[in-house]
Every structure is written in C-alpha cells, then in structure tokens.
Amino acid sequence: MTRVAVVGAGYSGFNSNTPDLSWKELMYEAAVRAYEDAGVDPRKDVDAFVTCAEDFWEGFAIFDEFVPDQLGAVLKPTFTVDADFLYGIANAVMIIKSGLADIAVVEAHSKASDILTFGEVIKFAFDPIWLRPIGKAHPYYFAALEKSAYMTARGYSDDVFAKVVEKNKANGRLNSDAPYAGKVTADDVLRSEAVFYPIRKLEIAQRADGAIVFVLAREEIARELTDTPIWVSGVGWWSETSNYDTMSFTAAYARKSAEMAYKMAGITNPARQIDVAEVDDRFAFKEVQHIEALKLAKSNEIPELVEGGYFGRGGDLPVNVSGGSLSVGNLLEATGGQKALEVVLQLRGEAGRRQVDAEVGVAQAWRYIPTASGAVAVFSR
Amino acid sequence: MAVGKKDISCPPYVKGREIKAEDIKEGKVTYWEHHPDIRYSFTAGQAISRFLKGLKEGKLLATKCDHCGRIMFPPRMFCELCFRPVDEWCEVKDTGVVETFSVSYIDPDAKPLEEPVIVAVISVDGASPKMGFMHILGEVDPDDVYIGMKVKAVWKSESEREGSVTDIKYWKPLEG
C-alpha cells in the first residue's frame, strides 16, 4: 500500500478576530496558499476534498453543502467530517491508501468570533436531559472537573500547569501567528483569577479565527511534487464515553489513539522516537495529561521535566513549540490543523526562529469539552 | 401490523400503548424541553459587504472573472470555476427572468399562511446565465406566474433600506 505525504500546507490567520473576511474568504486564502505550496491546481489535479466542521460552530446546518466554491472543489468528490482536522487527515490517508485518490485535500477552520453565545453552543453538546439543566455556570467548569480529578489522582500541584502556560506563552513570542503569546510567568498564572476553580483564567486558551488546508498525495506523486514530502506515518482516533460519571479523566482517548497511530508508524518507544510534539493545550492541564497519554514521559516524572525545561524549545522533547493553543488560540475544529501545521513546518525546516531539530513529530487534538474523544497523527521526514 | 414485522424472528416487539392528545397534555408522556440561546453574528466579508452596501444604495453589484468571462451575481471575491480572484466589480440590472418558482401555502411550522408566498429564482439581467437570485414575487396572481416571465425589483424606499436582501420587497411582472 502506498505511503501518503503532506505535499502542501497553507493557512490564514490566526487572529483573535477577522472582521474583514467571511469564513469563505478565510478558507479561500488558506486554500490558495496550500495549492501554491504544493504546486497543484485544485480544478485539475485534486481528486478528493475532506473538510472538518461542526454545524453548531458554523451556525448553519449541513455545512458540507457550503464547501466546494472556496476550496476549488465544485463538481468534485467532497465530504465533511464533523470532527477535528486530524480526523480529516485520517480520512484523506484512507482515501489515498485505498486507491480512490492520488491527491486529496483536508481543510478545517474556525470563525469563533462569529459565535455570540459560545457557552450556550458548548452546552448544546451536553445531554439535554442529564446535563443541560444542571446549574447556570459557563461550561468551562467541565474542564475544571476533569483537571480536579486528574491532578488529585496524579498528585500534581498547580505549579506544573502554571509552568506550562509560561512555556507556551513564551514559545508563541517567536510565532507571528500567535495572537495570545506574551511574557507571562508561572506566578502570573497562579495569581490570575480562579474563574473555574481549580482552573485559572490564564490556563484557558482564548478563541481565535483561522483556516488550514493541507494537500496530501501518494508516494510517487509526492516525490514528483516536492523535495520535502512529510510522510503521514500513522493516524489514530478514539472515543471514550460522553458520560462524565464514567470517563477516565486521564485522557484514555489520547492514549488509545496514540497507540493506534504509533503502531501504524512503527513507533515502539515514543519518548525516544518522537522529536517534537504539538498536543492539545486548550486548558493548561490538558497538555500535561496529553504528554502522559502520548507516552512522551512517565507521569511521575512530568513535573520535574516541565520544571527543568525538558519540553521547552531548547529541551530534549519540545512540546507546543508553536506556542500551542494557549498562544495561538482555540481554533475549534482547526486546532489539530494548527498542531499538524507546526509539525510539518518543523520537519521541513521552515519554522523560522522557533526551528528545532526534528525527524519525527506527533500532532494530537482533543474534541474539546464535553468530550473524551480525539485524534493523533504521526509525521516523519 | 407494521410492514415487515411478520417475517422477523427476533424477540417480540414491546407492546405499545395507544397515545391520545390528552395524554400528552396531561404529561403522561415524558418529554424534556430545552430552548437553547444560540446566537451568531456572521462576518459578511469583502464581497457580501459591498453587495449589501450596494443594496442600500438601490444597486445590484456583481463581480467579473476575466478568465471565464462570467459576471457573477451575487458577487464573490473568487471565481469558483477558475479558482482565481475576480477582476472587477460591475452593476447589473434590477430586472430578470423567472427560472423556477413555487407557490407556497404553509409556513415552516406547518401552519397555513394567510396569503401564499411565491418564491422564485430569478436570473438577473446583465449577469451571466443561470446566475440566480432567490427572492419572492409580488403584485401577481399565482396562476399567472410562469417560467420565463420577465420581472423587475420593487425596492423599499431609500430611508427604509438597511443593506439587506429584503431591501428589495419583491419582484413584480415587467409589463410590456
């Protein structure tokens, strides 16, 4: 079966707001850049298009109907996955490996700034009978419930999560597309309001707009198109349960999807074999939870490693060198796209001032509150 | 008996109970209602912002692609067939031809409308063929509408216009 490579990547944003562009225009901009990067004409060369979107984020139903125009996909095979960008990558990999397409495109975007009642939209993902009627708090408390259980089970203090924020906000300062980067110390984090105790304000990724488009191709074509194909060597996805009374609170979804992706990629010792990782950090504790779930370090060693800079830009295993969602912003279903984009740029050697030395990278995204679902993709040079 | 029921060898169907309207009113059937407060503010963007501004001024604006030569209405910033940016803006006429229509008697909640609504797709004069604008027809008897009928926009007064597709009240038959 053929290998599959990323041969083009384009993006638009990422900004806290994009009042000048409609989501279609944002998507067009990302698509044009991706096709330019890959050297393909979507009208002639691309065989299949996969977009990733959730209707309630968009504000209209049957999103897939709105896709073709701005992606160059009119009168072409197109479908939408109601999930993160990394699920789209998994679908494109399957389409290409099965021989249905030589070249496939994956898109995801966020126009979060168009949503006026963000908390209410999240609440719409709650079981209507069980969960929606409980209390009036903004649903970020769902993340706080998970953090509380997780940090207690692991015996972590808040210093670990505060350090993660400090690291990611600092990393973002080298990324011109990270609107929420800044000089924030762990003390600043610990002093910020505990708006959803035990989650503090600075531990929460703010929303952002942006679009990401990847062009994927089978091996033979990938080698013709580019000197730096980035191989999608493994993909995985997993769902745990929608019930907060039975889920693990240790990101079992990330552990299982990573195991699936690692197996496909032939990775047996991720802590040694992975050089760079972009994991979902839309709440600071999620990064720690995901580092553990992706087996990038042992749970009892994580606090010391975080403190010692092991996951920093100059560390042994840089995590969220892009600045992560804490710096770039919460891109909704495009979150995994931003993570995959960073891994691809790092492996290509195109990450500019934040370049690290890497041959193999992993990108991971969670489907956000209130889910215990997510996907992982392993990329290699 | 339900269709297909008799030939299935599976555990017996749960025997249901006939439900009457009163049972629902009296709360004998269990429901849980939720009325979400979900609101958005859609960024109109480059193309549609200018289009809406045009409506406020009583104009229908379109964009042109020099590659395929199409005049696209409503306007967009890129040609979806050539996949390239558009080249220029132009004005099209507020007259057109009915491409298809429906005489609709029921509202979205399945309640009868007092007057039927005649919804139509109108090819706008000056735009490329099949560049349609879905809108409503007025000042016409439903029996008199036909595909190919020439129509003209009836605008709200300048002070009433707000930059919305409803700045055109409806399209009426073009006499002569």
Coordinates of C-alpha atoms in Angstrom, one line a residue:
Chain A
M1 CA 0.0 0.0 0.0
T2 CA 1.3 3.4 -0.9
R3 CA 2.7 5.8 1.7
V4 CA 1.0 9.2 2.0
A5 CA 2.7 12.5 2.3
V6 CA 1.8 16.1 3.0
V7 CA 2.9 18.0 -0.1
G8 CA 1.4 21.4 0.6
A9 CA 0.2 23.4 3.6
G10 CA -1.5 26.8 3.7
Y11 CA -3.2 28.7 6.4
S12 CA -4.9 32.0 7.0
G13 CA -4.8 33.8 10.4
F14 CA -4.5 33.1 13.2
N15 CA -6.2 36.1 14.8
S16 CA -8.5 36.8 17.7
N17 CA -10.9 38.3 15.2
T18 CA -11.2 38.6 11.4
P19 CA -13.9 41.2 10.8
D20 CA -12.5 41.8 7.3
L21 CA -13.1 38.3 5.9
S22 CA -16.0 35.9 5.8
W23 CA -15.2 32.4 6.7
K24 CA -15.4 31.5 3.0
E25 CA -12.8 34.1 2.2
L26 CA -10.6 32.9 5.0
M27 CA -10.8 29.4 3.7
Y28 CA -10.1 30.5 0.1
E29 CA -7.0 32.3 1.3
A30 CA -5.7 29.2 3.1
A31 CA -6.5 27.0 0.1
V32 CA -4.8 29.3 -2.4
R33 CA -1.6 29.2 -0.2
A34 CA -1.7 25.4 0.1
Y35 CA -2.1 24.8 -3.6
E36 CA 0.7 27.3 -4.3
D37 CA 2.9 25.5 -1.8
A38 CA 2.1 22.1 -3.3
G39 CA 2.2 23.3 -6.9
V40 CA -1.2 21.8 -7.8
D41 CA -4.3 23.2 -9.5
P42 CA -7.3 22.1 -7.4
R43 CA -9.5 22.2 -10.5
K44 CA -7.4 19.7 -12.4
D45 CA -5.1 17.8 -10.0
V46 CA -7.1 17.2 -6.8
D47 CA -9.2 14.0 -6.6
A48 CA -11.0 14.4 -3.3
F49 CA -11.7 17.0 -0.6
V50 CA -12.3 16.5 3.1
T51 CA -13.4 19.3 5.3
C52 CA -13.8 19.2 9.1
A53 CA -16.5 21.2 10.7
E54 CA -19.3 21.1 13.3
D55 CA -22.5 22.7 12.3
F56 CA -23.1 24.4 15.6
W57 CA -19.7 26.1 15.5
E58 CA -20.6 27.3 12.0
G59 CA -24.1 28.5 12.8
F60 CA -25.8 26.7 9.9
A61 CA -26.7 23.1 9.1
I62 CA -25.3 20.7 6.5
F63 CA -22.0 22.5 6.4
D64 CA -20.7 20.3 3.6
E65 CA -23.0 22.0 1.1
F66 CA -21.1 25.3 1.6
V67 CA -17.7 23.8 1.0
P68 CA -16.9 23.4 -2.8
D69 CA -16.7 27.0 -4.1
Q70 CA -13.9 28.4 -1.9
L71 CA -11.9 25.2 -2.0
G72 CA -11.8 24.6 -5.7
A73 CA -14.0 21.6 -5.3
V74 CA -17.0 22.4 -7.5
L75 CA -18.2 19.1 -9.2
K76 CA -15.6 17.1 -7.3
P77 CA -15.9 14.4 -4.6
T78 CA -16.3 16.3 -1.3
F79 CA -17.4 15.4 2.2
T80 CA -17.3 16.9 5.7
V81 CA -16.3 15.1 8.8
D82 CA -17.8 16.6 12.0
A83 CA -14.6 16.4 13.9
D84 CA -11.1 17.9 14.2
F85 CA -8.7 18.4 11.3
L86 CA -6.7 15.3 12.3
Y87 CA -9.7 13.2 11.7
G88 CA -9.8 14.7 8.2
I89 CA -6.1 13.7 7.8
A90 CA -7.1 10.1 8.8
N91 CA -9.8 10.1 6.2
A92 CA -7.6 11.5 3.4
V93 CA -4.9 8.9 4.3
M94 CA -7.6 6.2 3.9
I95 CA -8.9 7.6 0.6
I96 CA -5.3 7.7 -0.9
K97 CA -4.2 4.3 0.5
S98 CA -7.3 2.7 -0.8
G99 CA -6.5 4.0 -4.3
L100 CA -9.6 6.2 -4.6
A101 CA -7.5 9.3 -5.0
D102 CA -3.9 10.2 -5.8
I103 CA -4.2 13.7 -4.3
A104 CA -6.6 14.7 -1.5
V105 CA -7.1 17.9 0.3
V106 CA -8.0 18.4 4.0
E107 CA -9.5 21.6 5.4
A108 CA -10.6 23.0 8.8
H109 CA -11.2 26.4 10.0
S110 CA -12.5 28.5 12.9
K111 CA -14.7 31.5 12.7
A112 CA -15.1 31.5 16.5
S113 CA -15.5 35.3 16.5
D114 CA -18.9 34.8 14.8
I115 CA -20.3 33.0 17.8
L116 CA -22.1 35.3 20.2
T117 CA -23.1 32.7 22.8
F118 CA -20.1 30.4 22.9
G119 CA -21.0 28.9 26.3
E120 CA -24.5 28.1 25.1
V121 CA -23.2 26.4 21.9
I122 CA -20.9 24.2 24.1
K123 CA -23.8 23.4 26.3
F124 CA -25.6 22.2 23.2
A125 CA -23.1 19.2 23.2
F126 CA -24.4 18.2 26.6
D127 CA -27.0 15.5 27.1
P128 CA -30.2 17.5 27.1
I129 CA -31.9 15.7 30.0
W130 CA -29.0 14.8 32.2
L131 CA -26.6 17.6 32.0
R132 CA -28.0 20.8 30.4
P133 CA -30.3 21.7 33.3
I134 CA -27.6 21.5 35.9
G135 CA -26.5 24.9 37.1
K136 CA -26.0 28.1 35.2
A137 CA -22.2 28.3 35.1
H138 CA -20.3 28.7 31.8
P139 CA -19.5 25.1 30.7
Y140 CA -15.7 25.6 31.2
Y141 CA -16.4 24.0 34.5
F142 CA -16.4 20.7 32.7
A143 CA -12.7 21.1 32.1
A144 CA -12.2 22.1 35.8
L145 CA -14.0 18.9 36.9
E146 CA -11.5 16.9 34.8
K147 CA -8.5 18.9 36.0
S148 CA -9.5 18.5 39.6
A149 CA -9.8 14.7 39.3
Y150 CA -6.7 14.4 37.2
M151 CA -4.3 16.4 39.4
T152 CA -5.6 14.8 42.5
A153 CA -5.1 11.3 41.1
R154 CA -1.6 12.2 40.0
G155 CA -0.6 14.3 43.0
Y156 CA 0.4 17.3 40.8
S157 CA 0.5 20.8 42.2
D158 CA -0.7 23.8 40.2
D159 CA 2.9 24.9 39.7
V160 CA 3.2 22.3 36.9
F161 CA 0.3 23.8 34.9
A162 CA 1.4 27.3 35.5
K163 CA 4.8 26.4 34.1
V164 CA 3.1 25.0 31.0
V165 CA 1.4 28.3 30.4
E166 CA 4.7 30.2 31.0
K167 CA 6.4 28.0 28.4
N168 CA 3.7 28.1 25.8
K169 CA 3.1 31.8 26.0
A170 CA 6.9 32.3 25.7
N171 CA 7.2 29.9 22.7
G172 CA 4.4 31.9 21.0
R173 CA 6.5 35.0 21.1
L174 CA 8.6 33.6 18.2
N175 CA 5.4 32.8 16.2
S176 CA 4.0 35.8 14.3
D177 CA 0.7 33.9 14.1
A178 CA 0.1 33.6 17.9
P179 CA -2.1 36.5 19.0
Y180 CA -2.2 35.4 22.6
A181 CA 1.5 35.0 23.1
G182 CA 3.1 37.0 25.9
K183 CA 5.5 37.4 28.7
V184 CA 3.6 35.6 31.4
T185 CA 5.3 34.0 34.4
A186 CA 4.1 31.0 36.3
D187 CA 3.4 33.4 39.2
D188 CA 1.2 35.5 37.0
V189 CA -0.8 32.3 36.1
L190 CA -1.2 31.4 39.8
R191 CA -2.3 34.9 40.6
S192 CA -4.8 35.1 37.8
E193 CA -8.5 34.7 38.8
A194 CA -9.6 31.1 39.6
V195 CA -12.6 31.6 37.5
F196 CA -13.5 27.9 37.4
Y197 CA -11.5 26.7 40.4
P198 CA -9.1 24.9 40.1
I199 CA -8.7 26.4 36.6
R200 CA -7.4 29.9 36.5
K201 CA -8.0 32.4 33.8
L202 CA -4.6 32.2 32.2
E203 CA -4.8 28.5 31.9
I204 CA -7.6 28.8 29.4
A205 CA -6.9 29.2 25.6
Q206 CA -8.9 32.2 24.2
R207 CA -10.8 31.7 20.9
A208 CA -9.2 32.5 17.6
D209 CA -10.1 32.5 13.9
G210 CA -8.2 30.9 11.1
A211 CA -8.2 28.3 8.4
I212 CA -5.8 25.5 7.5
V213 CA -5.5 23.5 4.3
F214 CA -3.2 20.5 3.6
V215 CA -2.6 18.8 0.3
L216 CA -1.8 15.1 0.6
A217 CA -0.5 12.8 -2.1
R218 CA 0.5 9.2 -2.7
E219 CA 4.2 8.5 -2.6
E220 CA 5.1 8.5 -6.3
I221 CA 3.3 11.8 -6.9
A222 CA 4.6 13.3 -3.6
R223 CA 8.1 12.8 -4.8
E224 CA 7.4 14.4 -8.1
L225 CA 5.8 17.4 -6.4
T226 CA 8.3 18.2 -3.7
D227 CA 11.8 17.5 -2.4
T228 CA 10.5 17.7 1.2
P229 CA 7.5 15.4 1.4
I230 CA 6.4 15.0 5.0
W231 CA 5.1 11.4 5.5
V232 CA 1.9 10.8 7.4
S233 CA 3.3 7.7 9.0
G234 CA 0.5 7.0 11.5
V235 CA -3.1 8.1 12.3
G236 CA -5.3 7.2 15.2
W237 CA -8.6 8.2 16.7
W238 CA -10.6 7.0 19.7
S239 CA -13.7 7.9 21.7
E240 CA -14.2 7.1 25.3
T241 CA -17.7 8.0 26.6
S242 CA -19.8 11.0 26.7
N243 CA -20.6 10.4 30.4
Y244 CA -18.8 12.5 32.9
D245 CA -19.7 10.0 35.6
T246 CA -17.8 7.2 33.9
M247 CA -14.9 8.7 31.9
S248 CA -11.3 8.2 32.9
F249 CA -10.2 11.8 33.4
T250 CA -6.7 10.6 32.2
A251 CA -7.3 11.2 28.5
A252 CA -7.7 7.5 27.6
Y253 CA -8.9 8.7 24.2
A254 CA -5.5 10.2 23.6
R255 CA -3.6 7.2 24.9
K256 CA -5.6 4.8 22.7
S257 CA -5.5 7.0 19.5
A258 CA -1.7 7.4 20.0
E259 CA -1.3 3.7 20.4
M260 CA -3.2 3.2 17.1
A261 CA -1.0 5.8 15.3
Y262 CA 2.3 4.6 16.8
K263 CA 1.5 1.0 15.8
M264 CA 0.9 2.1 12.2
A265 CA 4.1 4.3 12.3
G266 CA 6.2 1.5 13.8
I267 CA 6.9 3.6 16.9
T268 CA 7.7 1.4 19.9
N269 CA 9.3 3.9 22.2
P270 CA 7.6 7.3 21.7
A271 CA 9.6 9.1 24.4
R272 CA 12.8 8.4 22.4
Q273 CA 11.5 8.2 18.9
I274 CA 9.4 11.4 18.8
D275 CA 11.4 14.6 18.4
V276 CA 8.7 17.2 18.5
A277 CA 5.1 17.2 19.7
E278 CA 2.2 19.5 19.4
V279 CA -0.6 18.5 21.8
D280 CA -3.9 19.9 22.7
D281 CA -3.4 22.5 25.4
R282 CA -6.7 24.4 25.3
F283 CA -6.6 24.1 29.1
A284 CA -3.1 24.0 30.5
F285 CA -3.6 20.7 32.4
K286 CA -4.6 19.1 29.1
E287 CA -1.0 19.5 27.8
V288 CA 0.3 17.5 30.8
Q289 CA -2.4 14.9 30.5
H290 CA -1.7 14.5 26.8
I291 CA 2.1 14.3 27.3
E292 CA 1.4 11.4 29.6
A293 CA -1.2 9.8 27.3
L294 CA 1.1 10.0 24.3
K295 CA 3.8 8.3 26.4
L296 CA 6.2 11.1 25.9
A297 CA 7.2 10.8 29.6
K298 CA 6.2 8.9 32.6
S299 CA 3.6 10.6 34.7
N300 CA 5.6 10.7 37.9
E301 CA 8.5 12.4 36.1
I302 CA 6.4 15.0 34.3
P303 CA 6.5 17.8 37.0
E304 CA 10.3 17.6 37.2
L305 CA 10.7 17.5 33.4
V306 CA 8.4 20.5 33.0
E307 CA 10.3 22.4 35.6
G308 CA 13.6 21.5 34.1
G309 CA 12.7 22.7 30.6
Y310 CA 12.7 19.2 29.0
F311 CA 9.6 20.1 27.0
G312 CA 10.8 23.7 26.2
R313 CA 12.1 24.9 22.8
G314 CA 15.6 24.0 23.7
G315 CA 14.7 20.9 25.6
D316 CA 15.0 17.2 24.7
L317 CA 11.4 16.9 23.5
P318 CA 9.9 20.3 22.6
V319 CA 6.1 20.3 23.2
N320 CA 4.0 23.1 21.6
V321 CA 6.9 25.0 20.3
S322 CA 4.4 26.9 18.2
G323 CA 3.1 28.4 21.5
G324 CA 0.2 25.9 21.4
S325 CA -3.4 26.9 21.7
L326 CA -2.5 29.0 24.7
S327 CA -0.7 31.3 22.4
V328 CA -2.3 30.7 19.0
G329 CA -5.9 30.5 20.4
N330 CA -8.6 27.9 20.4
L331 CA -9.3 27.2 16.7
L332 CA -12.2 24.8 17.4
E333 CA -12.1 22.0 14.8
A334 CA -8.9 23.6 13.2
T335 CA -7.0 23.0 16.5
G336 CA -5.4 19.8 15.2
G337 CA -4.7 21.6 12.0
Q338 CA -2.6 24.2 13.7
K339 CA -0.8 21.4 15.5
A340 CA -0.2 19.4 12.4
L341 CA 0.9 22.6 10.5
E342 CA 3.6 23.3 13.2
V343 CA 4.9 19.7 13.0
V344 CA 5.1 19.9 9.2
L345 CA 6.9 23.3 9.3
Q346 CA 9.3 21.9 11.9
L347 CA 10.1 18.7 9.9
R348 CA 10.5 20.7 6.7
G349 CA 12.9 23.1 8.5
E350 CA 10.6 26.1 7.7
A351 CA 9.8 27.1 11.3
G352 CA 12.0 30.2 11.3
R353 CA 13.2 31.5 14.6
R354 CA 11.5 28.7 16.5
Q355 CA 13.0 25.9 14.5
V356 CA 14.0 22.8 16.4
D357 CA 15.9 19.7 15.2
A358 CA 13.3 17.0 14.3
E359 CA 12.8 14.0 12.1
V360 CA 9.6 12.6 13.6
G361 CA 6.8 14.6 15.1
V362 CA 3.3 14.0 16.6
A363 CA 0.2 16.1 16.5
Q364 CA -2.7 15.5 18.8
A365 CA -6.1 17.1 19.2
W366 CA -9.0 16.6 21.6
R367 CA -12.6 17.2 20.6
Y368 CA -12.9 19.8 23.4
I369 CA -15.4 19.9 26.2
P370 CA -17.5 18.0 26.9
T371 CA -15.8 15.1 25.1
A372 CA -13.4 12.3 25.7
S373 CA -12.5 11.9 22.1
G374 CA -9.5 12.8 20.0
A375 CA -7.1 12.0 17.2
V376 CA -3.4 11.7 16.7
A377 CA -1.2 11.9 13.6
V378 CA 2.5 11.0 13.4
F379 CA 4.6 12.7 10.7
S380 CA 8.1 12.0 9.6
R381 CA 10.7 13.5 7.2
Chain B
M1 CA -49.2 -4.5 11.9
A2 CA -46.0 -2.8 10.9
V3 CA -44.6 -3.6 7.5
G4 CA -42.1 -6.3 7.6
K5 CA -43.0 -7.3 11.1
K6 CA -44.4 -10.8 10.5
D7 CA -41.3 -12.5 9.0
I8 CA -38.7 -11.3 11.6
S9 CA -37.6 -14.0 14.1
C10 CA -36.5 -11.8 16.9
P11 CA -37.7 -11.2 20.5
P12 CA -41.3 -10.0 20.4
Y13 CA -41.9 -6.3 19.9
V14 CA -42.6 -4.3 23.0
K15 CA -46.3 -3.9 23.1
G16 CA -47.0 -0.2 22.8
R17 CA -50.0 1.7 24.1
E18 CA -52.1 4.0 22.1
I19 CA -51.4 7.6 22.9
K20 CA -54.1 10.3 22.8
A21 CA -53.6 14.0 22.5
E22 CA -54.9 14.3 26.1
D23 CA -52.1 12.0 27.4
I24 CA -49.5 14.5 26.1
K25 CA -51.3 17.5 27.5
E26 CA -51.7 15.7 30.9
G27 CA -47.9 15.0 31.0
K28 CA -48.4 11.2 30.8
V29 CA -45.8 11.1 28.0
T30 CA -42.3 12.0 29.3
Y31 CA -40.6 14.9 27.4
W32 CA -37.9 17.3 28.5
E33 CA -37.9 20.7 26.7
H34 CA -34.8 22.8 26.1
H35 CA -34.8 26.1 24.3
P36 CA -31.2 27.0 23.6
D37 CA -30.0 30.5 23.3
I38 CA -27.7 30.1 20.3
R39 CA -26.7 33.3 18.5
Y40 CA -24.2 34.3 15.9
S41 CA -23.0 37.4 14.1
F42 CA -21.9 36.4 10.7
T43 CA -19.0 38.4 9.2
A44 CA -20.2 39.4 5.8
G45 CA -16.7 39.7 4.4
Q46 CA -15.3 41.5 1.4
A47 CA -17.7 40.5 -1.4
I48 CA -21.0 40.4 0.5
S49 CA -20.3 43.6 2.5
R50 CA -20.0 45.6 -0.8
F51 CA -23.0 43.8 -2.2
L52 CA -25.2 44.7 0.8
K53 CA -23.9 48.3 0.7
G54 CA -25.0 48.4 -2.9
L55 CA -28.5 47.2 -2.0
K56 CA -28.7 50.1 0.4
E57 CA -28.0 52.4 -2.5
G58 CA -30.5 50.6 -4.7
K59 CA -27.9 48.9 -6.8
L60 CA -27.3 45.3 -7.6
L61 CA -23.5 44.7 -7.7
A62 CA -21.7 41.7 -9.3
T63 CA -18.1 40.7 -9.9
K64 CA -16.4 39.6 -13.1
C65 CA -13.9 36.9 -13.9
D66 CA -11.8 37.7 -17.0
H67 CA -10.7 34.1 -17.3
C68 CA -14.1 32.5 -18.0
G69 CA -15.8 35.9 -18.7
R70 CA -18.6 35.2 -16.2
I71 CA -20.4 38.1 -14.4
M72 CA -21.1 36.6 -11.1
F73 CA -24.2 37.5 -9.1
P74 CA -24.4 37.6 -6.1
P75 CA -20.7 38.7 -6.1
R76 CA -17.8 36.7 -4.7
M77 CA -14.1 37.5 -4.4
F78 CA -13.0 34.5 -6.3
C79 CA -14.3 32.6 -9.3
E80 CA -15.3 29.1 -8.1
L81 CA -14.8 27.5 -11.5
C82 CA -11.4 29.0 -12.4
F83 CA -10.3 29.2 -8.8
R84 CA -8.7 32.6 -9.1
P85 CA -9.5 36.1 -7.7
V86 CA -12.2 38.1 -9.5
D87 CA -11.0 41.0 -11.7
E88 CA -13.6 43.8 -11.4
W89 CA -16.9 44.9 -9.9
C90 CA -19.8 45.9 -12.1
E91 CA -23.5 46.8 -11.7
V92 CA -26.3 44.5 -13.1
K93 CA -29.9 45.4 -13.8
D94 CA -32.8 45.1 -11.3
T95 CA -34.8 43.2 -13.9
G96 CA -34.6 39.5 -14.7
V97 CA -36.3 36.3 -15.7
V98 CA -38.0 33.7 -13.6
E99 CA -36.0 30.4 -13.8
T100 CA -38.2 28.5 -11.4
F101 CA -40.9 29.2 -8.8
S102 CA -43.1 27.7 -6.1
V103 CA -46.4 28.8 -4.7
S104 CA -46.1 28.0 -1.0
Y105 CA -49.1 27.9 1.3
I106 CA -47.5 26.6 4.5
D107 CA -45.1 28.2 7.0
P108 CA -42.0 26.4 8.5
D109 CA -44.1 25.4 11.5
A110 CA -46.6 23.8 9.1
K111 CA -49.3 26.4 9.7
P112 CA -51.3 27.8 6.8
L113 CA -50.2 31.2 5.5
E114 CA -52.8 33.8 5.1
E115 CA -51.5 34.6 1.6
P116 CA -49.4 32.2 -0.4
V117 CA -45.7 33.1 -0.8
I118 CA -44.4 32.9 -4.4
V119 CA -40.7 32.0 -4.1
A120 CA -38.7 32.3 -7.3
V121 CA -35.2 32.0 -8.6
I122 CA -34.6 35.0 -10.9
S123 CA -31.8 35.2 -13.5
V124 CA -30.7 38.8 -13.2
D125 CA -30.2 40.8 -16.5
G126 CA -26.6 41.7 -17.0
A127 CA -25.3 38.7 -15.0
S128 CA -24.1 35.5 -16.7
P129 CA -26.8 32.9 -17.5
K130 CA -28.0 30.9 -14.5
M131 CA -26.7 33.5 -12.1
G132 CA -29.8 33.4 -9.9
F133 CA -31.2 35.4 -7.1
M134 CA -33.7 33.6 -5.0
H135 CA -36.4 36.0 -3.9
I136 CA -40.2 36.4 -3.8
L137 CA -42.7 37.6 -6.4
G138 CA -45.5 40.1 -5.7
E139 CA -48.2 42.1 -7.5
V140 CA -49.0 38.9 -9.4
D141 CA -51.7 36.2 -9.2
P142 CA -50.1 32.8 -8.5
D143 CA -52.0 31.4 -11.6
D144 CA -50.3 34.0 -13.8
V145 CA -46.6 33.1 -12.9
Y146 CA -44.7 31.1 -15.5
I147 CA -41.0 30.1 -16.1
G148 CA -39.5 32.7 -18.4
M149 CA -41.6 35.6 -17.0
K150 CA -39.8 38.9 -17.0
V151 CA -39.8 40.6 -13.6
K152 CA -38.5 43.8 -12.0
A153 CA -37.4 44.5 -8.5
V154 CA -39.6 46.6 -6.2
W155 CA -37.4 48.4 -3.8
K156 CA -38.1 49.7 -0.3
S157 CA -37.8 53.5 -0.1
E158 CA -34.3 54.9 0.4
S159 CA -34.9 55.6 4.1
E160 CA -36.2 52.1 4.7
R161 CA -33.2 50.3 3.1
E162 CA -30.7 48.9 5.6
G163 CA -28.3 46.8 3.5
S164 CA -30.2 43.6 3.4
V165 CA -31.6 41.3 0.7
T166 CA -35.0 42.4 2.0
D167 CA -34.2 45.9 0.7
I168 CA -36.0 44.6 -2.3
K169 CA -39.6 44.0 -1.2
Y170 CA -40.3 41.6 -4.1
W171 CA -40.1 41.3 -7.8
K172 CA -43.2 42.1 -10.0
P173 CA -44.0 41.3 -13.6
L174 CA -42.4 43.6 -16.0
E175 CA -45.1 45.0 -18.2
G176 CA -44.8 45.1 -22.0

